[in-house]
CSV table of C-alpha atoms in Angstrom, one decimal:
chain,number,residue,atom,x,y,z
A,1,UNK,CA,109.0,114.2,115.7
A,2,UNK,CA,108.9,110.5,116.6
A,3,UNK,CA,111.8,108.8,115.9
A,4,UNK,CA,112.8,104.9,115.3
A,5,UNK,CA,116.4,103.3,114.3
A,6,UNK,CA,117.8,106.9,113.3
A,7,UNK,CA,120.5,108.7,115.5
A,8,UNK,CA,123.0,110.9,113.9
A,9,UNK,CA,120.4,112.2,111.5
A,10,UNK,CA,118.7,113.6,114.5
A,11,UNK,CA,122.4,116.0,115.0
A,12,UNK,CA,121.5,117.2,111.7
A,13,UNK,CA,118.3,118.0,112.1
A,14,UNK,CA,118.9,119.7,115.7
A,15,UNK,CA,121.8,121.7,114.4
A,16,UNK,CA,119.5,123.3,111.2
A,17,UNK,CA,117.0,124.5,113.9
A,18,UNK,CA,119.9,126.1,115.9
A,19,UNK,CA,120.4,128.3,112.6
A,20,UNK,CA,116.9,129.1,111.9
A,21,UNK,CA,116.0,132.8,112.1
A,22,UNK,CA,112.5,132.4,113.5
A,23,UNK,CA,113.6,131.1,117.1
A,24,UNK,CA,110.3,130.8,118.9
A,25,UNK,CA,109.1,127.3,118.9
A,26,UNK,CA,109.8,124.1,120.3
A,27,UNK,CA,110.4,120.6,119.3
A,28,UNK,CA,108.9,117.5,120.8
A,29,UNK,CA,110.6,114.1,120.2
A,30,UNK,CA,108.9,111.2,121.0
A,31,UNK,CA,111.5,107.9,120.8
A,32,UNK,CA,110.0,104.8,119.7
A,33,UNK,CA,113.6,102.8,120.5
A,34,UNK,CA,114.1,100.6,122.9
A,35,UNK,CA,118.1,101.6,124.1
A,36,UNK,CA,118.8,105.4,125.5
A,37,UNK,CA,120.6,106.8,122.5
A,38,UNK,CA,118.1,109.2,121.3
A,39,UNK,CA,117.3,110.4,124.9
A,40,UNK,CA,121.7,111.0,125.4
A,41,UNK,CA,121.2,113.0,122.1
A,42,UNK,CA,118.3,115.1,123.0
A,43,UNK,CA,119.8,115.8,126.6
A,44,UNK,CA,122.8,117.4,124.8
A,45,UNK,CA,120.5,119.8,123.1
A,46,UNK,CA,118.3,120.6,125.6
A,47,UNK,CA,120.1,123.4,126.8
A,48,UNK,CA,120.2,124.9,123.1
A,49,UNK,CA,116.3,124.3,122.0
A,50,UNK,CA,113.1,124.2,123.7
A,51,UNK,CA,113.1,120.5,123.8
A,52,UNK,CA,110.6,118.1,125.0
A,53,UNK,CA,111.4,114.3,125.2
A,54,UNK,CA,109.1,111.5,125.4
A,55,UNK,CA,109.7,107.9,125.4
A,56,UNK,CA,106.9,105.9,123.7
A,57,UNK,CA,107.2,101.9,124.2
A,58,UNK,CA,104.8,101.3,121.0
A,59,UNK,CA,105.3,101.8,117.6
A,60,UNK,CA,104.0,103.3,114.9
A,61,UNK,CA,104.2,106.6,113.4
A,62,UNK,CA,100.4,107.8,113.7
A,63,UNK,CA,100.0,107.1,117.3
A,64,UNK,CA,103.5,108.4,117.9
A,65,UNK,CA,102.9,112.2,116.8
A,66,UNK,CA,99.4,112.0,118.4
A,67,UNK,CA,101.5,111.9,121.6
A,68,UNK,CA,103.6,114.5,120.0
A,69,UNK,CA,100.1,116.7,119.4
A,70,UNK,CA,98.9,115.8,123.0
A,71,UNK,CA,102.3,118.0,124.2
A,72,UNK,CA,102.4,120.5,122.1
A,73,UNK,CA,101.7,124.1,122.7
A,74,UNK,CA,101.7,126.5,120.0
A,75,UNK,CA,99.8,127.2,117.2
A,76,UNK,CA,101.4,126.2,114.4
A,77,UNK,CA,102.3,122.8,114.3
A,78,UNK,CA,104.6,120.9,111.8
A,79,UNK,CA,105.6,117.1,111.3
A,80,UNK,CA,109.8,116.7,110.8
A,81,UNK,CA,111.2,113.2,109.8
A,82,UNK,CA,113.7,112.3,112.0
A,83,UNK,CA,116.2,112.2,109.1
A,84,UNK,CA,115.4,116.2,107.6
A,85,UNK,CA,116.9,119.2,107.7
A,86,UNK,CA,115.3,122.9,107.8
A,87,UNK,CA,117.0,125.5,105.7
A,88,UNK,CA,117.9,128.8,107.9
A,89,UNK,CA,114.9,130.4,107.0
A,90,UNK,CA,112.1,127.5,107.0
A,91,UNK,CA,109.8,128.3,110.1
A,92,UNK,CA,110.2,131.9,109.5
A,93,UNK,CA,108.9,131.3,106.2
A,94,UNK,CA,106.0,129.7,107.5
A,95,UNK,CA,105.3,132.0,109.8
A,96,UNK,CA,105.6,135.0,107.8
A,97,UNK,CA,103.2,133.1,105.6
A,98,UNK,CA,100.5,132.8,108.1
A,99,UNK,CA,100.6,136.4,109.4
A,100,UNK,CA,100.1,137.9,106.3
A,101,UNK,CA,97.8,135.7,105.1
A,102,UNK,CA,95.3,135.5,107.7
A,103,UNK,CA,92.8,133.5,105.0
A,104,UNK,CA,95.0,130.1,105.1
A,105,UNK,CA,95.9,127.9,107.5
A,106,UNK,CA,98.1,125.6,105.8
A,107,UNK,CA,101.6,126.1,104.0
A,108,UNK,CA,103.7,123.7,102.1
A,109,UNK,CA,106.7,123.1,100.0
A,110,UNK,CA,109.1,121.4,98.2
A,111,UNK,CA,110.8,118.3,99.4
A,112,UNK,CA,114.5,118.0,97.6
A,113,UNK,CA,118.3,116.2,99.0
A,114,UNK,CA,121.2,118.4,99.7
A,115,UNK,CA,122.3,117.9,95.3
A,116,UNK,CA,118.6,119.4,94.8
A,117,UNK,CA,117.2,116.9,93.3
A,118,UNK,CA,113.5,115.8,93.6
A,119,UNK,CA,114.9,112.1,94.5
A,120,UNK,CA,112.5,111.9,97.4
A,121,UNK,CA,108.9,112.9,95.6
A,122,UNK,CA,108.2,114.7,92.8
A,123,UNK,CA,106.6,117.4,93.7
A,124,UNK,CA,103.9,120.6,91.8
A,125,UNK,CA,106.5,122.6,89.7
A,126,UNK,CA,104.6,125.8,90.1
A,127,UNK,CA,102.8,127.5,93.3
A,128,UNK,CA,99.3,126.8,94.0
A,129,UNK,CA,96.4,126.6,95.8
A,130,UNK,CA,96.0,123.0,97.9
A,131,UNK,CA,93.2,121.3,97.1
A,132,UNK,CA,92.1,117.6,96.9
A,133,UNK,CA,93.1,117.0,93.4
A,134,UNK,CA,96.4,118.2,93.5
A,135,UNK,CA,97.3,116.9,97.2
A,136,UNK,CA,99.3,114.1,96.1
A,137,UNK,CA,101.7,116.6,94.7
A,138,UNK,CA,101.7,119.4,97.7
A,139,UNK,CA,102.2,117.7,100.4
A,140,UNK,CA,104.3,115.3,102.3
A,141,UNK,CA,104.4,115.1,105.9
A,142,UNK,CA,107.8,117.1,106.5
A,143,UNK,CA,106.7,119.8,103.8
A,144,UNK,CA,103.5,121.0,106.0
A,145,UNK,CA,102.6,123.6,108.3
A,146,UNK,CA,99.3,124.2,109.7
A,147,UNK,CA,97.8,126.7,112.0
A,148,UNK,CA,95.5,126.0,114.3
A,149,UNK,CA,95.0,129.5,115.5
A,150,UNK,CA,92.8,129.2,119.0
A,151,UNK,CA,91.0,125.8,117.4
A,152,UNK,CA,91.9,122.2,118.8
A,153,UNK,CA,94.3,120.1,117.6
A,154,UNK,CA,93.8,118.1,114.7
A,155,UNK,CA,94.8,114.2,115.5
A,156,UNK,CA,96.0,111.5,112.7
A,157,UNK,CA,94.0,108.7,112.0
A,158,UNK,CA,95.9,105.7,113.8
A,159,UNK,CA,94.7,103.1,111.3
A,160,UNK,CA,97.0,105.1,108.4
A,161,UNK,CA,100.9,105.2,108.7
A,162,UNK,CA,103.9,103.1,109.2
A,163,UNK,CA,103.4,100.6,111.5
A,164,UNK,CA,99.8,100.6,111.6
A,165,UNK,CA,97.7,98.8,109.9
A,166,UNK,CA,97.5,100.2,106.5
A,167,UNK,CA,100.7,101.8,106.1
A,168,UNK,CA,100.7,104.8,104.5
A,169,UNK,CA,98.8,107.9,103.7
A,170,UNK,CA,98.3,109.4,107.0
A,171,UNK,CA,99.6,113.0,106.0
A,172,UNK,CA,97.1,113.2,103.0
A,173,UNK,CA,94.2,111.6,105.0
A,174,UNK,CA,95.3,114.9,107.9
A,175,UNK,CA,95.5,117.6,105.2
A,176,UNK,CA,92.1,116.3,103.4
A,177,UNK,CA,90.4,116.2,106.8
A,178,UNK,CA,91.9,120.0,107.2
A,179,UNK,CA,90.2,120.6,104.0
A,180,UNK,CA,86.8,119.3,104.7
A,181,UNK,CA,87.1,121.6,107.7
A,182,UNK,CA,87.3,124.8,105.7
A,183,UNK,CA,91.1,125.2,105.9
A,184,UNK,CA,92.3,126.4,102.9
A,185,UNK,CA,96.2,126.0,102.4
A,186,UNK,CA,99.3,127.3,99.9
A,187,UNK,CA,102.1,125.9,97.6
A,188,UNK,CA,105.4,127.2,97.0
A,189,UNK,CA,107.6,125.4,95.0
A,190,UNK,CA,110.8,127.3,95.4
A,191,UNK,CA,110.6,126.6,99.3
A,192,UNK,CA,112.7,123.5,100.0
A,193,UNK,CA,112.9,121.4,103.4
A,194,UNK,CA,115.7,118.6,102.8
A,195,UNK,CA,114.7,114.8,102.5
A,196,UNK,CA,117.8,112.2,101.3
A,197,UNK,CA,116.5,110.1,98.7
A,198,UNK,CA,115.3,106.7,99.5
A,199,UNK,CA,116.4,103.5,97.4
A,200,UNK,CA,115.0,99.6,97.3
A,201,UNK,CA,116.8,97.3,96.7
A,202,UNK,CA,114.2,94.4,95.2
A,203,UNK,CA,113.0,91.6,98.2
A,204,UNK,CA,110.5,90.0,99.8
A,205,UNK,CA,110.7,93.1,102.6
A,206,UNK,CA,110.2,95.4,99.7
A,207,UNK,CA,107.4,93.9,98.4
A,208,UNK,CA,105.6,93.4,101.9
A,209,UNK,CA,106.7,97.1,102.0
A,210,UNK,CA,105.0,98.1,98.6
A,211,UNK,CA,101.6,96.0,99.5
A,212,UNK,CA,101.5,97.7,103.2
A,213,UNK,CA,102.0,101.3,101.1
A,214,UNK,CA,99.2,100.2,99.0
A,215,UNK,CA,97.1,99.3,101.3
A,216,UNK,CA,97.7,103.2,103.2
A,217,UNK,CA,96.5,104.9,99.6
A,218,UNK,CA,93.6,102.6,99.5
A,219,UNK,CA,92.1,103.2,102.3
A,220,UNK,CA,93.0,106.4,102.3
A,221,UNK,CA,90.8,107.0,99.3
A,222,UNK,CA,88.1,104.9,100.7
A,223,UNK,CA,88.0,107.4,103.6
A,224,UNK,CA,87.8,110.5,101.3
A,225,UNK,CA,85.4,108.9,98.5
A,226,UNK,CA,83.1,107.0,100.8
A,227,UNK,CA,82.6,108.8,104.3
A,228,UNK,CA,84.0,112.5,103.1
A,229,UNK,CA,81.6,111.2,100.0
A,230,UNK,CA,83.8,113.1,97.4
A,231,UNK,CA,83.0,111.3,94.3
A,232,UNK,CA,85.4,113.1,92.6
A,233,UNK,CA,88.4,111.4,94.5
A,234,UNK,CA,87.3,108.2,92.3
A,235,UNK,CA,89.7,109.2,89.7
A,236,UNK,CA,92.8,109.4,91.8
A,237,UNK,CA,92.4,106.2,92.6
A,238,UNK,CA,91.0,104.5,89.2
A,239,UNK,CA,94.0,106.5,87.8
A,240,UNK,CA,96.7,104.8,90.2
A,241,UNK,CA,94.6,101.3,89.5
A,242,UNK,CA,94.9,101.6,85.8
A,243,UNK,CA,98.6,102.6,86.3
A,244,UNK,CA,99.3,99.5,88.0
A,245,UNK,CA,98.0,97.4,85.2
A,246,UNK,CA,100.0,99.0,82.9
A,247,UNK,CA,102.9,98.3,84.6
A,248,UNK,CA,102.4,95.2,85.3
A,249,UNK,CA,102.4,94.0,81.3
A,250,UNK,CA,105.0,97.1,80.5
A,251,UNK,CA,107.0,97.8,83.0
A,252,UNK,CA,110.4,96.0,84.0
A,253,UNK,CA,109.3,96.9,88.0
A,254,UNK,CA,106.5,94.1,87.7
A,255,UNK,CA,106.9,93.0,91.5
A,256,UNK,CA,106.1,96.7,92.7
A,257,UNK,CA,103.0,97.0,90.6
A,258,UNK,CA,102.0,93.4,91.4
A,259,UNK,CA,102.3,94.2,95.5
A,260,UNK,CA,101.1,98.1,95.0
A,261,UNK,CA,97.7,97.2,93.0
A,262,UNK,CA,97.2,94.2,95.5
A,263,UNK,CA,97.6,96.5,98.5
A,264,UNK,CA,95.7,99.3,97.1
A,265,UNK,CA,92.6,96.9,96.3
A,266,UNK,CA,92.6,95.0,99.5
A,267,UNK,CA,92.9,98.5,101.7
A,268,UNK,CA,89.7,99.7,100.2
A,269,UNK,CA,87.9,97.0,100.8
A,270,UNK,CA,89.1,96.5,104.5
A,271,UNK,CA,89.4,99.8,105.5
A,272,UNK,CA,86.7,100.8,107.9
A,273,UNK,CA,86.7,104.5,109.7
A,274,UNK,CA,85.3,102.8,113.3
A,275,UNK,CA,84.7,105.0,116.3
A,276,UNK,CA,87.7,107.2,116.5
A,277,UNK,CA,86.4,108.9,113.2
């Protein structure tokens, strides 16, 4: 769980795993902050979890949970945002999951705030299989378990993700990669993991903020259309592109779809897979 700017939303999140049912696992923080608040926090928990604390001194949320990975352990990993909260029964859930359903290796759910409304994302309505089409509606990174079994670790690609260079999309790129792997993963829409909803306010940070977004799903689909060469992805993103235009003449949130169109173009053109891939 990396962790930037956020510190009494970390409480919450350490006191829904004290109530969780399933009570083998651990958690890994790594702190991306500069002052010792999140390390004061995690030593008063460390007695009550199986807590490991790292302090990172470089930002950026790919790289950070790659450090995370690099620590980790078991075999089932997950991703929490430092601002979540598991319900009693979440890993159990996904554990349950996984030993009797030796077929799949990935589980996901719903994403809702405490009222239980979809103000975060807008997620499947309906359980279902994971697949590329319908990925975009199945996952988010906090909704998302994945066994690994015996195999290795699956890393992110540090070129996707806040604070890298085209920032967004990192979770889809991970669970597409899983995909193209074999791993073959389930929906269930009346599982919840809680998110608070996030609101803009309109500025020239939200804009930057929209075009760096754009940029993530852009290259993203350049990733899974050109070197995973599925043609099919096309549609996802002429879809989006055709949406922005639309919203541009129609819609009264011009400025998002002027600064999401221009950083969804500009991230497929740029984005190149280089070495790592």
């Amino acid at each position: 769980m990396p962790t930037l700017n956020r510190f009494d939303d970390i409480e919450l999140f350490f006191e829904s795993l004290l109530i969780q049912e399933y009570k083998d696992f651990e958690i890994i923080v790594v702190d991306q902050n500069e002052c010792s608040k999140v390390m004061e926090i995690s030593e008063k928990y460390k007695d009550k979890l199986d807590l490991k604390y790292i302090k990172s001194d470089r930002k950026g949320l790919s790289y950070n949970r790659n450090l995370g990975i690099l620590k980790a352990k078991g075999e089932i990993i997950a991703f929490p945002d430092d601002d979540c909260t598991y319900k009693k029964e979440t890993i159990k859930k996904a554990v349950d999951f996984f030993e009797s359903n030796d077929e799949y290796r990935i589980y996901s759910c719903k994403t809702m705030d405490k009222n239980n409304i979809d103000a975060f994302k807008k997620m499947c309505p309906q359980n279902c299989e994971i697949n590329a089409k319908n990925v975009f509606d199945t996952i988010t990174s906090i909704t998302f378990f994945v066994n690994f079994k015996k195999d290795s670790y699956l890393l992110f690609d540090e070129k996707l993700g806040v604070g890298a260079e085209f920032g967004a999309g990192e979770e889809i790129d991970y669970i597409l990669e899983l995909l193209s792997k074999g791993y073959r993963g389930r929906y269930f829409c009346e599982d919840v993991i809680y998110h608070p909803a996030k609101k803009h306010k309109k500025s020239k940070e939200k804009f930057q903020r929209d075009f760096n977004y754009g940029r993530g799903f852009g290259a993203l689909c350049k990733k899974q259309i050109i070197y995973r060469k599925d043609l099919g992805f096309s549609w996802i993103f002429i879809k989006k592109i055709v949406r922005n235009i639309g919203g541009i003449i129609l819609s009264g949130n011009r400025d998002y779809h002027i600064a999401t169109i221009k950083g969804r173009i500009d991230g497929f053109m740029k984005y190149r897979t280089g070495d790592k891939y």
